[in-house]
Tab-separated table of C-alpha atoms in Angstrom:
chain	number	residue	atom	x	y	z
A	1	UNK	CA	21.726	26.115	17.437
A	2	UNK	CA	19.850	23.342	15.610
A	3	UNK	CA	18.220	20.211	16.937
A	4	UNK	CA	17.185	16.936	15.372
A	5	UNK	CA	13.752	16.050	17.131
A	6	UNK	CA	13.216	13.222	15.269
A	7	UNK	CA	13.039	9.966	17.203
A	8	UNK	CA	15.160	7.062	16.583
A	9	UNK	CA	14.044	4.282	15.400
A	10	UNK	CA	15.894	0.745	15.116
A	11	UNK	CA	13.900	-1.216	12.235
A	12	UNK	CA	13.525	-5.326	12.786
A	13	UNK	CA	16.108	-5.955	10.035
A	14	UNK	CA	18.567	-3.625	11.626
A	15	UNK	CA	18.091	-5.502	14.861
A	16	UNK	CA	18.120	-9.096	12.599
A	17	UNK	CA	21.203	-7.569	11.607
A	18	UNK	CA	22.875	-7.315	14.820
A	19	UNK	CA	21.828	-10.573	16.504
A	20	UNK	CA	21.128	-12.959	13.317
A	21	UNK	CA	19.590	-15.748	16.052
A	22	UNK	CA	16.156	-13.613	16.342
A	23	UNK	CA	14.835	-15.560	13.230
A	24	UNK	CA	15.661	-18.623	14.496
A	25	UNK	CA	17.335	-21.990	13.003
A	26	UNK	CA	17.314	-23.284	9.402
A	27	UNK	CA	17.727	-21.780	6.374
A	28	UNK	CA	16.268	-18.472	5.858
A	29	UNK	CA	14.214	-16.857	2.325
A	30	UNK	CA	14.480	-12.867	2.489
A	31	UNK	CA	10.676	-11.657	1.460
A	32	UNK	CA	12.782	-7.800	0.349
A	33	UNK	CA	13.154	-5.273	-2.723
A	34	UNK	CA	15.101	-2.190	-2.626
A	35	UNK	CA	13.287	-1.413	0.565
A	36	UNK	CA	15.163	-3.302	2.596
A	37	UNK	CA	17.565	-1.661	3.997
A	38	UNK	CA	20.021	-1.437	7.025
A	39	UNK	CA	20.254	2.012	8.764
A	40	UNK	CA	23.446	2.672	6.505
A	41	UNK	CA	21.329	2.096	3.163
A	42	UNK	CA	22.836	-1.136	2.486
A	43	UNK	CA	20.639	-3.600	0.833
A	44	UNK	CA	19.674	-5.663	3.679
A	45	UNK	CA	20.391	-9.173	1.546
A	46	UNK	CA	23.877	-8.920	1.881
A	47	UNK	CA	24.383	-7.384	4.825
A	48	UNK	CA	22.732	-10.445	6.939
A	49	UNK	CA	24.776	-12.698	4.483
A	50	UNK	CA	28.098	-10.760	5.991
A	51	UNK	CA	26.586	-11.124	9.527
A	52	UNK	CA	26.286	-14.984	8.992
A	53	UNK	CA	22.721	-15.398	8.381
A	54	UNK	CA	21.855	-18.432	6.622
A	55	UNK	CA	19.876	-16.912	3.567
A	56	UNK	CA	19.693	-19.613	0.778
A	57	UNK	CA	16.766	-17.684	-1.188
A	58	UNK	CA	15.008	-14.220	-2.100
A	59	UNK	CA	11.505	-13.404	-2.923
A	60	UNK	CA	10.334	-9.973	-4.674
A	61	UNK	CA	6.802	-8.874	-4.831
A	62	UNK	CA	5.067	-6.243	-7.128
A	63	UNK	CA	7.668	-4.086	-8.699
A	64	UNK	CA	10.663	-6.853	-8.513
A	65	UNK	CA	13.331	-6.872	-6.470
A	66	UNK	CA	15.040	-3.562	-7.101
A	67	UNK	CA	11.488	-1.725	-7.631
A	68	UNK	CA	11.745	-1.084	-11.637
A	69	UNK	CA	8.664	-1.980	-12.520
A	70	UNK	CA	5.408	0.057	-13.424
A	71	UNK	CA	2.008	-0.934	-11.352
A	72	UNK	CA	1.059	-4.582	-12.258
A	73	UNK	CA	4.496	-5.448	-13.366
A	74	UNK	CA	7.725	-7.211	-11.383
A	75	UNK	CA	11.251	-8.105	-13.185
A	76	UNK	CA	12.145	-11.024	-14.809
A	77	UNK	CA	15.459	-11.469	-12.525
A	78	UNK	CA	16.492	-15.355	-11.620
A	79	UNK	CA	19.684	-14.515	-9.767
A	80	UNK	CA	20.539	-11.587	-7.617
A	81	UNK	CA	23.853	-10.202	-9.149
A	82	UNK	CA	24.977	-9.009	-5.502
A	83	UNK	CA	24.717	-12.026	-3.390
A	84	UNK	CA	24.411	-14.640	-5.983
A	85	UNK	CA	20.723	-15.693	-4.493
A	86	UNK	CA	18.309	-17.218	-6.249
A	87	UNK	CA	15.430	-14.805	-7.014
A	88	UNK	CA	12.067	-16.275	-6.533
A	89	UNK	CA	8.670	-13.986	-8.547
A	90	UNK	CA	5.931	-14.054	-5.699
A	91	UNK	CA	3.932	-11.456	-7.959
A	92	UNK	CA	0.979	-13.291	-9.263
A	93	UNK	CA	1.562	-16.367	-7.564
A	94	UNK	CA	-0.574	-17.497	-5.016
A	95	UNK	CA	-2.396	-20.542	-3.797
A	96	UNK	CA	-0.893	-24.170	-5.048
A	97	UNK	CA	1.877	-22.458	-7.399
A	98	UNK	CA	3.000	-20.590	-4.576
A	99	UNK	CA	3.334	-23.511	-2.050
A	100	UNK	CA	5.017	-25.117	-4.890
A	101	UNK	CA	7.371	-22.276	-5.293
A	102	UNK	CA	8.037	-22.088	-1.149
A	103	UNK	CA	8.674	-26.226	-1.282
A	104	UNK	CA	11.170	-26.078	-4.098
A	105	UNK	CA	13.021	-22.893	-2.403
A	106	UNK	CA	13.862	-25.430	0.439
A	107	UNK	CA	13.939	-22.168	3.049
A	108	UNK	CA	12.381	-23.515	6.372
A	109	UNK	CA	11.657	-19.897	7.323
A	110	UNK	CA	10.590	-17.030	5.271
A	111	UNK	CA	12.132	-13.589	6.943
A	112	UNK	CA	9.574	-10.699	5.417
A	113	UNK	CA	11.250	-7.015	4.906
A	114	UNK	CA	9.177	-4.517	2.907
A	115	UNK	CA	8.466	-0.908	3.374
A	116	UNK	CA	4.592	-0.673	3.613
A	117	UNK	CA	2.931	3.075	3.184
A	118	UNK	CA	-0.497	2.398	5.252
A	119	UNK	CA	-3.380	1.986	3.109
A	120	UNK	CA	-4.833	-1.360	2.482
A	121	UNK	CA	-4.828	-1.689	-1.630
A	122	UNK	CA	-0.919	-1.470	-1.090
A	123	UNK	CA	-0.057	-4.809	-2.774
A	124	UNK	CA	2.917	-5.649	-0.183
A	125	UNK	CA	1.029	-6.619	2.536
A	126	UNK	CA	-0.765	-8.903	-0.151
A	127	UNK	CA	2.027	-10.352	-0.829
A	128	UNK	CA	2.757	-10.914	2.846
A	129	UNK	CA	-0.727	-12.646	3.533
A	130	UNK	CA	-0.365	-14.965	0.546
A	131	UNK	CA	3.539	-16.288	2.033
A	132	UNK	CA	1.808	-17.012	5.523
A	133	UNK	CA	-0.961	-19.004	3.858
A	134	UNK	CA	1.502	-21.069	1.993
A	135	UNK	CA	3.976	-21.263	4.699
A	136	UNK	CA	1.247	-22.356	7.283
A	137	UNK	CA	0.388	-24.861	4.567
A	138	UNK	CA	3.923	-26.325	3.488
A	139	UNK	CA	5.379	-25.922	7.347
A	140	UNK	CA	7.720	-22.856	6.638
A	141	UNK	CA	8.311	-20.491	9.683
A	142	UNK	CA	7.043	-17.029	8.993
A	143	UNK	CA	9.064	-13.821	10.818
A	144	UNK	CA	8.547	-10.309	9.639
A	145	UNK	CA	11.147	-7.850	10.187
A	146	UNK	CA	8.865	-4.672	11.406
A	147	UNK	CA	8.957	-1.240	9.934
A	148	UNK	CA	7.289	1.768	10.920
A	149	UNK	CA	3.896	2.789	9.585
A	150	UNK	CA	4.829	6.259	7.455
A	151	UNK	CA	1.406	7.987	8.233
A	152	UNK	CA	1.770	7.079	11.897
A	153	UNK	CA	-0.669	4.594	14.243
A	154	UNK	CA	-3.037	6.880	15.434
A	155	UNK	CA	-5.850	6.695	12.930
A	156	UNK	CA	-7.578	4.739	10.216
A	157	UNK	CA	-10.036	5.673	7.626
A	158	UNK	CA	-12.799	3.613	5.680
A	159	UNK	CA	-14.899	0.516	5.661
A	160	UNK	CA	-13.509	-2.648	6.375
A	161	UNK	CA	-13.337	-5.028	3.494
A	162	UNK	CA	-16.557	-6.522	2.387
A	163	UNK	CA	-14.916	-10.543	1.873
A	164	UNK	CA	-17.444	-10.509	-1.376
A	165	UNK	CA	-14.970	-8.357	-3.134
A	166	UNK	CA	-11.218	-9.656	-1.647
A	167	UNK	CA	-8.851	-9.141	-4.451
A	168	UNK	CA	-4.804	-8.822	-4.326
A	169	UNK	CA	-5.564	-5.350	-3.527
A	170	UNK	CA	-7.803	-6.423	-0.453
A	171	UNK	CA	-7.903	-9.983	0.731
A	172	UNK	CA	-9.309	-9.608	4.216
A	173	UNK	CA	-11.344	-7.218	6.328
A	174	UNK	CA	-8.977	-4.146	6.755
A	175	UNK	CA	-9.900	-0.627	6.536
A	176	UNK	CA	-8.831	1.538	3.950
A	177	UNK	CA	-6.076	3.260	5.919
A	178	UNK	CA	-5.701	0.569	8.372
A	179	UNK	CA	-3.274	2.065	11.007
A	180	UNK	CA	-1.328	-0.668	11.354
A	181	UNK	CA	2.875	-1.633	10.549
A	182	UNK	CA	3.503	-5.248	8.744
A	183	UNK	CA	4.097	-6.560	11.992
A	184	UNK	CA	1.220	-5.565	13.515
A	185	UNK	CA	-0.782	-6.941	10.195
A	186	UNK	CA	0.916	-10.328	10.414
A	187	UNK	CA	-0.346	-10.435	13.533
A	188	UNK	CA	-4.458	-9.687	13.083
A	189	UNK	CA	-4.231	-11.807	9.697
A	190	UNK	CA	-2.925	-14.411	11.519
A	191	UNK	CA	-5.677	-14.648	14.160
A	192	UNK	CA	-8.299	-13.853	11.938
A	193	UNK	CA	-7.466	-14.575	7.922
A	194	UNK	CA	-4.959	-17.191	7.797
A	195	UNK	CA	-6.240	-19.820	9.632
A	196	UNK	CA	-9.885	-19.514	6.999
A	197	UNK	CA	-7.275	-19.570	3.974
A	198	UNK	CA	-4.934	-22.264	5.355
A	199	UNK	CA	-6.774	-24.342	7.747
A	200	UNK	CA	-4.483	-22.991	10.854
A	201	UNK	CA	-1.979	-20.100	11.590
A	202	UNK	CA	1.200	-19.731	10.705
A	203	UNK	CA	4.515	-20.778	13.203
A	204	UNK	CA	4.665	-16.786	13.448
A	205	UNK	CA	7.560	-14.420	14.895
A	206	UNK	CA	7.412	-10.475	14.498
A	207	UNK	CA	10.912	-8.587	14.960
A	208	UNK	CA	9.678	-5.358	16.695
A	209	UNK	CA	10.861	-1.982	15.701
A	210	UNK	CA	12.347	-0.446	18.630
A	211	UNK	CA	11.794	3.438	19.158
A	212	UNK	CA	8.426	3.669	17.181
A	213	UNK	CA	5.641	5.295	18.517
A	214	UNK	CA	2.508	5.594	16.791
A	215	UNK	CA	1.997	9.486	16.841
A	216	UNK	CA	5.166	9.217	14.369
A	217	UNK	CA	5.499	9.950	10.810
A	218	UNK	CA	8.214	8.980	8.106
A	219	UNK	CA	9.903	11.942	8.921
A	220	UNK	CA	9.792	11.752	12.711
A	221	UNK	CA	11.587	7.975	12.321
A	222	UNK	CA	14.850	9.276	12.152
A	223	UNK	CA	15.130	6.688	9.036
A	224	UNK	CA	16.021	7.355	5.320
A	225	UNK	CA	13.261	7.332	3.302
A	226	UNK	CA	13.229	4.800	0.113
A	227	UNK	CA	10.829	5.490	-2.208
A	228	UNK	CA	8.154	2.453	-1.859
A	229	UNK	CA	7.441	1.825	-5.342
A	230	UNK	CA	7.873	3.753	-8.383
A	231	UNK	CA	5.480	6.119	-7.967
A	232	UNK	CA	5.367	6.804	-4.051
A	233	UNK	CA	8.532	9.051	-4.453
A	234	UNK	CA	7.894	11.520	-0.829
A	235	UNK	CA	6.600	10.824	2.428
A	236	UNK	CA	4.360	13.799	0.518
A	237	UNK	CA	2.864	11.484	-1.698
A	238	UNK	CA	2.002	8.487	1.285
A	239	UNK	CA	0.143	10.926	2.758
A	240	UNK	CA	-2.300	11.360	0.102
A	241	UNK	CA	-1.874	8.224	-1.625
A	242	UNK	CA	-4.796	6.415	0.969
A	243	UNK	CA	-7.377	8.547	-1.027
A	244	UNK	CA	-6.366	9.235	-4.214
A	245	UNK	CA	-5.084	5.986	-5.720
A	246	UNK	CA	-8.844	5.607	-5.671
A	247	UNK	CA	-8.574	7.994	-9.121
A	248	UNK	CA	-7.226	4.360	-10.514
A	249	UNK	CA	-10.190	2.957	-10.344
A	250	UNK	CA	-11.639	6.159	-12.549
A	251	UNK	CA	-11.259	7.368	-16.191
A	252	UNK	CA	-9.231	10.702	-14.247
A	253	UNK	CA	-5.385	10.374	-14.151
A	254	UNK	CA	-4.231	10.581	-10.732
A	255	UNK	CA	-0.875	11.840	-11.683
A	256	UNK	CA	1.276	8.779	-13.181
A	257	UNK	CA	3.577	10.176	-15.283
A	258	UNK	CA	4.749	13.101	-13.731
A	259	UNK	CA	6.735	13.810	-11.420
A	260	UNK	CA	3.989	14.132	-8.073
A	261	UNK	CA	1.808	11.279	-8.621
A	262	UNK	CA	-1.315	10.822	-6.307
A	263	UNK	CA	-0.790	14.564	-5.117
A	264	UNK	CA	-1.971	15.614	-8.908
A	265	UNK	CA	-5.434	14.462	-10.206
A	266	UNK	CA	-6.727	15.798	-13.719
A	267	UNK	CA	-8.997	14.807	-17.117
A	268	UNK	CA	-9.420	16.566	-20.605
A	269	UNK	CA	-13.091	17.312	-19.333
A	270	UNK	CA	-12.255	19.509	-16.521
A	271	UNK	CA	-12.617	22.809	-16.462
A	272	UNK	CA	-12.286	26.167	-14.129
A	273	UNK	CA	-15.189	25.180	-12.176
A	274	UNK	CA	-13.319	22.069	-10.088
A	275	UNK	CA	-10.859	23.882	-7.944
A	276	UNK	CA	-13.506	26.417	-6.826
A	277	UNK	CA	-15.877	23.593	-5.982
A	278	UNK	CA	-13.090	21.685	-4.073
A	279	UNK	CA	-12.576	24.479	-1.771
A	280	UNK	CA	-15.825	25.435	-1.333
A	281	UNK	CA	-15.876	22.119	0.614
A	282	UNK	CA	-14.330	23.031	3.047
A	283	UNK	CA	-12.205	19.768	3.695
A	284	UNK	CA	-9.698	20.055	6.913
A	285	UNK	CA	-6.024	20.267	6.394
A	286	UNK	CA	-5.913	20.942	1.862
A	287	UNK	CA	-5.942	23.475	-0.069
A	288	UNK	CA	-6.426	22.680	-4.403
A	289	UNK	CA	-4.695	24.382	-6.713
A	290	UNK	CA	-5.811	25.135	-10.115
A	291	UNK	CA	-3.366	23.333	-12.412
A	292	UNK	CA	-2.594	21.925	-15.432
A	293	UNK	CA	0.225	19.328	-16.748
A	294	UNK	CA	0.849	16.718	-19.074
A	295	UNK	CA	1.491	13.139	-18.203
A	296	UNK	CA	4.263	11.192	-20.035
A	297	UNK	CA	2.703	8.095	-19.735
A	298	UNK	CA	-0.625	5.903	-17.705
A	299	UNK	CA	-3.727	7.602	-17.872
A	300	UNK	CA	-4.369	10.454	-20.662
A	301	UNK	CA	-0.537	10.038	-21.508
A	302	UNK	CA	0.137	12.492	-23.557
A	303	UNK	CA	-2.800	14.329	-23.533
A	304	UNK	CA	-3.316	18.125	-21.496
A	305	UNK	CA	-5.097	17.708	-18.498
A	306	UNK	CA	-6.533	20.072	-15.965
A	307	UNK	CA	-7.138	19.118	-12.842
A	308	UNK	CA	-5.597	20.066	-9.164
A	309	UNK	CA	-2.826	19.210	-6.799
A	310	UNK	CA	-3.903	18.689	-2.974
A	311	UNK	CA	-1.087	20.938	-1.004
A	312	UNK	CA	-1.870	19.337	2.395
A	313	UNK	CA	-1.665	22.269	5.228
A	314	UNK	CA	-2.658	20.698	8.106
A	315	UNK	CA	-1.216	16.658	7.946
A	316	UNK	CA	-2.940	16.109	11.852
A	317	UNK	CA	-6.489	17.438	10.069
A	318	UNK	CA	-6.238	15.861	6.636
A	319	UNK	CA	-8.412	13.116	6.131
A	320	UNK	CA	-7.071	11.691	2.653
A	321	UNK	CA	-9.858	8.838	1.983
A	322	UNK	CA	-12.625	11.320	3.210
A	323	UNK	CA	-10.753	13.648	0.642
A	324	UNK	CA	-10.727	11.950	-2.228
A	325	UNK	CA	-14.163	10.506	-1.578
A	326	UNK	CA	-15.647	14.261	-1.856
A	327	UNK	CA	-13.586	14.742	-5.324
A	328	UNK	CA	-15.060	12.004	-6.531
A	329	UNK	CA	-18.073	13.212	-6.309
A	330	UNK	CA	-17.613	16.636	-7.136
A	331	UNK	CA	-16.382	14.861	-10.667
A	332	UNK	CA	-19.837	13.260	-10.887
A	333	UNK	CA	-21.364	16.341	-10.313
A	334	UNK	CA	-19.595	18.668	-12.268
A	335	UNK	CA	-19.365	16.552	-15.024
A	336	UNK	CA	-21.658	13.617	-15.277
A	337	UNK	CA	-21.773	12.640	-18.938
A	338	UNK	CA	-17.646	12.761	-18.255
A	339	UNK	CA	-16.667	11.009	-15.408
A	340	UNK	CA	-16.608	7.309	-15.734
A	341	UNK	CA	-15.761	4.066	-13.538
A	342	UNK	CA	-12.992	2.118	-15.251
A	343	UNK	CA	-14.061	-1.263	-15.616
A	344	UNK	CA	-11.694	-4.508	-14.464
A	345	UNK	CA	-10.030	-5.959	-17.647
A	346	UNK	CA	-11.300	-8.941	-19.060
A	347	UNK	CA	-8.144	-10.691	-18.748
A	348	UNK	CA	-7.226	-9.255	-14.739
A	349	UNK	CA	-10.808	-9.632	-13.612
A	350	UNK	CA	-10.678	-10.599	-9.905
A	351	UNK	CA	-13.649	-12.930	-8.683
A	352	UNK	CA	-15.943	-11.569	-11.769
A	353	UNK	CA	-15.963	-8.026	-10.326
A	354	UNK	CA	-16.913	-5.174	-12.791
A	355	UNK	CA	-15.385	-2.128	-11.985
A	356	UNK	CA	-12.071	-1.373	-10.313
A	357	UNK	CA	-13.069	1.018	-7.768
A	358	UNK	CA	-15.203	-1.705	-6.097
A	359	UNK	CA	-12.169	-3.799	-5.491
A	360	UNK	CA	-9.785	-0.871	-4.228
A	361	UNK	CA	-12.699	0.280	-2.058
A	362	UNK	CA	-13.729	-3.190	-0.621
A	363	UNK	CA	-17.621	-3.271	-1.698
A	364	UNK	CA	-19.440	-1.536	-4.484
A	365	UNK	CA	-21.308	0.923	-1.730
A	366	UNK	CA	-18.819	3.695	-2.899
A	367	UNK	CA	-19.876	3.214	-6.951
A	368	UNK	CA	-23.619	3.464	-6.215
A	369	UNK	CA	-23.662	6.195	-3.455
A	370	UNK	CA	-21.815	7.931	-5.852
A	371	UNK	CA	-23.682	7.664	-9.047
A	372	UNK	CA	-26.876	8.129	-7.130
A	373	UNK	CA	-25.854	11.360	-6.061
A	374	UNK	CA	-26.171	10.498	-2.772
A	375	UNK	CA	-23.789	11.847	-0.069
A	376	UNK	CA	-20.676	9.419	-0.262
A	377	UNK	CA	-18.673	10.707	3.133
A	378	UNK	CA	-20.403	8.801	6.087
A	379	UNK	CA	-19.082	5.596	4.327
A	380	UNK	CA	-15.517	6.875	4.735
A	381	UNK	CA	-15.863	6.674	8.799
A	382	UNK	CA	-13.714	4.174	10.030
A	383	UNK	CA	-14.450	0.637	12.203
A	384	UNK	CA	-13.046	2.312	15.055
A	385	UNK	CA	-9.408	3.535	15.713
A	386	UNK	CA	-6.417	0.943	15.395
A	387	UNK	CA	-6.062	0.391	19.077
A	388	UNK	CA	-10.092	-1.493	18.689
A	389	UNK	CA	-10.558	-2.202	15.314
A	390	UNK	CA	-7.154	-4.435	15.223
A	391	UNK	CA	-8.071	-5.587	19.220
A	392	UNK	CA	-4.613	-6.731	20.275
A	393	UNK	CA	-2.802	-7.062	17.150
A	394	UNK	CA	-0.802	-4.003	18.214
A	395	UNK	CA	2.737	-4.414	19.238
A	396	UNK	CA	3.618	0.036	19.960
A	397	UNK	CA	2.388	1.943	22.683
């Protein structure tokens, strides 16, 4: 006989949902893409307009609103063809255009609903920050409907966020693989970011998932899993996405344009020599595997690559930031007149920053360690583990 040990898990929208008076009075914007979903997999938009909650407004972040756009891109949608909502762009909009956008929305509460995976260069939780800043500034309520974490509450990996570099894929002092669920976020940015950004807090409410515990995974939730973005297809790929979406900040292709991006990494300069060297690492919980492949598009598109793909053995023992970290400078190594930093486009250039990887890793102590040949894995220890790091942000037990 079979048993399902998974646990179950009631997300904050489902319990929205079922008692529409947990965000409160006044006319609600849904914060959402094709994430949000009830337990049934109905888009959660109309399902709280059928329960009678007020929504007058909806707001998509990277991606758009039903997740069809590539990295850096959203969808140029007004009007949401299944509730009839207006559909507000929150991607690239922050600071006095985005307080202008909240103030001619006319929502008095902003009800936030996206599927986080974990690591801190995620743009969501971006997006999240930069609604509570305008919403503490223009007087709009802020609730976020909580999800679980995918990779679990247990750990976190990485520096916290040098301020110097805060970008939209860092704008406060979180650790790499911070540990946390949007809720649980909300709450530490709150305490600690928003008030700096917005001269005071935000009128804040967090709808708790009931049934998570933080030794859970995506696929201990009991929920469906929705692929994130694009190219997060598999709880597979959140696992190892924390590390190797640093490859984006490197001339390597870390697997866009396939079909198991983040868990393949590859150039035209490698050779037979970088699978060996990975395992002679001996890194906890991977094994790399020899590979080659072809993307259709991003990086090298086109072009044949060799490279690996990290089959993760042990998910308890892998360490994906430490991980990648290593690879990155086994490239440097291996292949120093090769490997190369990509530099921040002229016309995307965060703050005057240089080179990508300095934004996605919060400082430019990576970069140098790196190039120096110096050992690169100490700086991959994290502040401490969520339950002191995030003090008592946490909401699960």
């Amino acid at each position: 006989m079979c048993t399902d040990d998974r646990a179950a898990v009631t997300t904050g929208i489902a319990r929205l949902h079922a008692s529409p008076g947990l965000a409160g009075p006044g006319r609600l914007g849904l914060v959402t893409n094709h994430t949000g979903v009830l337990p049934d997999l109905l888009p959660a938009a109309p399902g709280l307009l059928a329960a009678g909650v007020r929504l007058v407004a909806l707001f998509g972040p990277e991606h758009g609103l039903h997740g069809t756009g590539q990295a850096g891109e959203s969808e140029n949608l007004r009007r949401d063809p299944a509730t009839g909502l207006p559909v507000h762009d929150t991607y690239g909009c922050d600071g006095a255009r985005l307080d202008e956008l909240l103030l001619r929305s006319g929502v008095d509460a902003l009800v936030y609903d996206l599927q986080d995976i974990g690591a801190r260069f995620y743009t969501y939780v971006w997006t999240m920050f930069d609604l509570m800043v305008s919403a503490a500034r223009t007087g709009v309520r802020f609730v976020v409907a909580d999800r679980p974490n995918p990779l679990g509450g247990l750990v976190s990996e990485g520096p916290l966020l040098d301020p110097a570099w805060a970008s939209f894929v860092g704008r406060a002092a979180v650790p790499v693989r911070h540990g946390l669920t949007c809720g649980e976020l909300a709450r530490y940015l709150n305490a600690r970011a928003v008030p700096q950004a917005a001269g005071a807090a935000v009128d804040l409410t967090v709808i708790e998932a009931v049934g998570w515990r933080r030794a859970l995974h995506a696929d201990a939730t009991g929920l469906p899993w929705v692929a994130p973005s694009p190219n997060v297809p598999t709880p597979a790929t959140a696992t190892v996405y924390p590390g190797t979406c640093l490859f984006e900040g490197t001339n390597v292709s870390e697997g866009r344009g396939t079909t198991q991006p983040f868990e393949i990494v590859g150039a035209p300069y490698v050779d037979e020599r970088f699978a060996p060297a990975l395992a002679g690492l001996g890194l906890a919980g991977v094994h790399f595997r020899d590979l080659r492949y072809v993307p259709a598009f991003h990086e090298h598109a086109g072009r044949p690559l060799r490279g690996v793909q990290l089959h993760v053995t042990d998910r308890a023992a892998f360490a994906p930031v430490r991980t990648a970290v290593a690879m990155l400078a086994t490239l440097r190594r291996l292949y120093p007149d090769d490997f190369a930093w990509r530099p921040v486009d002229a016309d995307t250039a965060e703050n005057g920053h240089r080179y990508f990887i300095d934004l996605l890793w919060g400082s430019d102590r990576l970069r140098r360690a790196v190039d120096a040949g110096d050992d690169p894995l100490p700086l991959c220890d994290p502040p401490a583990p969520p339950s002191r790091w995030a003090d008592d942000a946490l909401l699960y037990s």
